[in-house]
Tab-separated table of C-alpha atoms in Angstrom:
chain	number	residue	atom	x	y	z
A	1	MET	CA	3.567	4.661	23.216
A	2	SER	CA	0.844	7.174	24.010
A	3	GLU	CA	-2.731	5.928	23.981
A	4	GLU	CA	-3.932	8.208	21.159
A	5	LEU	CA	-1.372	6.874	18.625
A	6	THR	CA	-2.757	4.058	16.508
A	7	LEU	CA	-0.363	2.130	14.275
A	8	LEU	CA	-1.595	-0.059	11.428
A	9	PRO	CA	-0.069	-3.549	11.095
A	10	CYS	CA	3.201	-3.957	9.203
A	11	PRO	CA	2.569	-3.666	5.443
A	12	ALA	CA	5.148	-6.384	4.686
A	13	CYS	CA	4.351	-9.083	7.227
A	14	GLY	CA	1.062	-8.029	8.870
A	15	GLY	CA	2.586	-8.071	12.354
A	16	LYS	CA	1.596	-5.645	15.105
A	17	ALA	CA	3.602	-2.418	14.834
A	18	ASP	CA	4.988	-0.394	17.719
A	19	ILE	CA	7.323	2.534	18.295
A	20	ILE	CA	10.615	0.733	18.796
A	21	ASP	CA	13.057	3.516	19.585
A	22	SER	CA	13.611	7.281	19.694
A	23	PHE	CA	17.095	8.734	19.254
A	24	GLU	CA	19.100	11.799	18.200
A	25	ARG	CA	21.407	11.856	15.151
A	26	ASP	CA	22.869	14.887	13.374
A	27	ASP	CA	20.927	17.173	15.732
A	28	LYS	CA	17.640	15.678	14.504
A	29	GLY	CA	15.243	13.511	16.401
A	30	HIS	CA	14.435	10.127	14.867
A	31	VAL	CA	11.596	7.794	15.739
A	32	LEU	CA	11.838	4.164	14.647
A	33	VAL	CA	8.538	2.425	13.953
A	34	GLY	CA	8.099	-1.213	13.067
A	35	TRP	CA	7.198	-4.721	14.049
A	36	ILE	CA	10.472	-5.973	15.510
A	37	ALA	CA	14.025	-4.762	15.007
A	38	GLN	CA	15.071	-8.135	13.538
A	39	CYS	CA	12.381	-8.224	10.827
A	40	THR	CA	14.004	-8.784	7.412
A	41	ARG	CA	10.990	-7.877	5.274
A	42	GLY	CA	11.447	-4.114	5.245
A	43	CYS	CA	9.247	-3.511	8.252
A	44	LEU	CA	11.002	-0.405	9.597
A	45	THR	CA	10.620	3.302	8.878
A	46	THR	CA	12.005	6.439	10.512
A	47	SER	CA	10.826	10.001	10.907
A	48	GLU	CA	13.444	12.702	10.428
A	49	HIS	CA	11.166	15.108	12.300
A	50	GLY	CA	11.474	13.276	15.584
A	51	SER	CA	7.759	13.486	16.258
A	52	ARG	CA	6.024	10.292	17.350
A	53	GLU	CA	2.854	11.547	15.674
A	54	LYS	CA	4.628	12.189	12.339
A	55	ALA	CA	6.351	8.810	12.531
A	56	ALA	CA	2.985	7.116	13.142
A	57	ALA	CA	1.386	9.036	10.246
A	58	SER	CA	4.284	8.088	7.948
A	59	TRP	CA	3.998	4.425	8.966
A	60	ASN	CA	0.219	4.383	8.518
A	61	ALA	CA	0.580	5.960	5.042
A	62	LEU	CA	2.700	3.062	3.738
A	63	PRO	CA	0.803	1.070	1.070
A	64	ARG	CA	-0.909	-2.042	2.413
A	65	ALA	CA	-1.848	-5.232	0.590
A	66	LEU	CA	-5.250	-5.314	-1.078
A	67	THR	CA	-7.934	-7.646	0.280
A	68	TRP	CA	-9.820	-10.148	-1.908
A	69	THR	CA	-13.609	-9.649	-1.853
A	70	ASP	CA	-16.637	-10.496	-3.976
A	71	GLU	CA	-17.194	-6.814	-4.897
A	72	PRO	CA	-14.842	-4.700	-7.055
A	73	GLN	CA	-14.193	-0.999	-6.625
A	74	LEU	CA	-16.294	0.724	-9.303
A	75	GLY	CA	-14.622	3.201	-11.661
A	76	ALA	CA	-11.180	1.751	-10.978
A	77	TRP	CA	-8.651	-0.894	-11.914
A	78	ASN	CA	-8.976	-4.016	-9.763
A	79	TRP	CA	-7.238	-7.362	-9.580
A	80	TRP	CA	-9.587	-10.167	-10.619
A	81	ARG	CA	-8.942	-13.859	-10.021
A	82	ASP	CA	-10.668	-17.163	-10.553
A	83	GLU	CA	-9.427	-20.767	-10.559
A	84	CYS	CA	-7.421	-20.248	-13.766
A	85	SER	CA	-6.016	-16.723	-13.755
A	86	CYS	CA	-5.305	-13.485	-11.930
A	87	ILE	CA	-5.323	-10.296	-14.036
A	88	PRO	CA	-6.056	-6.578	-13.685
A	89	ARG	CA	-9.444	-5.448	-15.032
A	90	TYR	CA	-11.111	-2.049	-15.204
A	91	VAL	CA	-14.604	-1.999	-13.662
A	92	TYR	CA	-16.732	0.866	-14.977
A	93	GLN	CA	-18.991	2.970	-12.727
A	94	ASP	CA	-22.026	1.027	-13.995
A	95	GLY	CA	-20.488	-2.241	-12.762
A	96	THR	CA	-19.552	-3.576	-16.194
A	97	VAL	CA	-16.245	-4.990	-17.406
A	98	ALA	CA	-14.919	-5.000	-20.986
A	99	ILE	CA	-13.942	-8.473	-22.170
A	100	THR	CA	-11.081	-8.713	-24.672
A	101	MET	CA	-12.224	-9.210	-28.276
A	102	LEU	CA	-15.862	-8.428	-27.433
A	103	ILE	CA	-17.631	-5.198	-28.278
A	104	ALA	CA	-20.125	-5.356	-25.409
A	105	ARG	CA	-19.343	-5.057	-21.724
A	106	VAL	CA	-20.672	-7.556	-19.203
A	107	PRO	CA	-21.675	-7.134	-15.542
A	108	TYR	CA	-18.787	-8.012	-13.231
A	109	GLN	CA	-21.043	-10.567	-11.514
A	110	ASP	CA	-21.029	-12.640	-14.729
A	111	LEU	CA	-17.299	-13.251	-14.307
A	112	GLY	CA	-17.554	-14.779	-10.834
A	113	GLY	CA	-14.222	-14.930	-9.062
A	114	GLN	CA	-12.878	-12.421	-6.570
A	115	TRP	CA	-11.766	-8.792	-6.732
A	116	ALA	CA	-9.081	-6.729	-4.989
A	117	GLY	CA	-8.860	-3.020	-5.587
A	118	PRO	CA	-8.490	-0.343	-6.421
A	119	ILE	CA	-4.962	-0.903	-7.714
A	120	PRO	CA	-2.988	2.132	-6.462
A	121	GLU	CA	-1.415	4.580	-8.899
A	122	PRO	CA	2.392	4.430	-9.097
A	123	ARG	CA	4.319	7.112	-7.246
A	124	PRO	CA	6.468	9.501	-9.300
A	125	HIS	CA	10.142	8.577	-9.432
A	126	GLU	CA	12.309	10.621	-7.092
A	127	PRO	CA	16.027	10.727	-7.955
A	128	VAL	CA	18.279	9.054	-5.396
A	129	GLY	CA	21.959	9.917	-5.111
A	130	GLU	CA	23.967	12.708	-6.707
A	131	GLN	CA	24.496	11.033	-10.094
A	132	GLU	CA	20.804	10.340	-10.609
A	133	LYS	CA	19.888	13.869	-9.464
A	134	ASN	CA	22.355	15.307	-12.005
A	135	ASN	CA	20.800	13.244	-14.828
A	136	VAL	CA	17.337	14.752	-14.338
């Protein structure tokens, strides 16, 4: 792998990623990126374009797990957890959180616990297969 390519760890298992293989199929170059070929957690991706750079960019764009911290992302939905629960909460730009059944908002610091966010937006559904494409 060339020195300028940087691959993020595997989004499924956290293992170190590497370019595993390059090959031709159907007159297109493919680059296989992943942790190890035997990984069973979905740790592989390919680039139809055959470019190592595009394969690395595609791999690095895969969603990664959120990290628990003491600070939430303001103006976004975050996971919040304490000893008893783990739920999504919206943290406003001013650092307050609405509590169910209460009119007032409270500072996120009053809740204690940990935060992980922002929670990513879902991707739009893309039809897969001829039947699903015909039903759109």
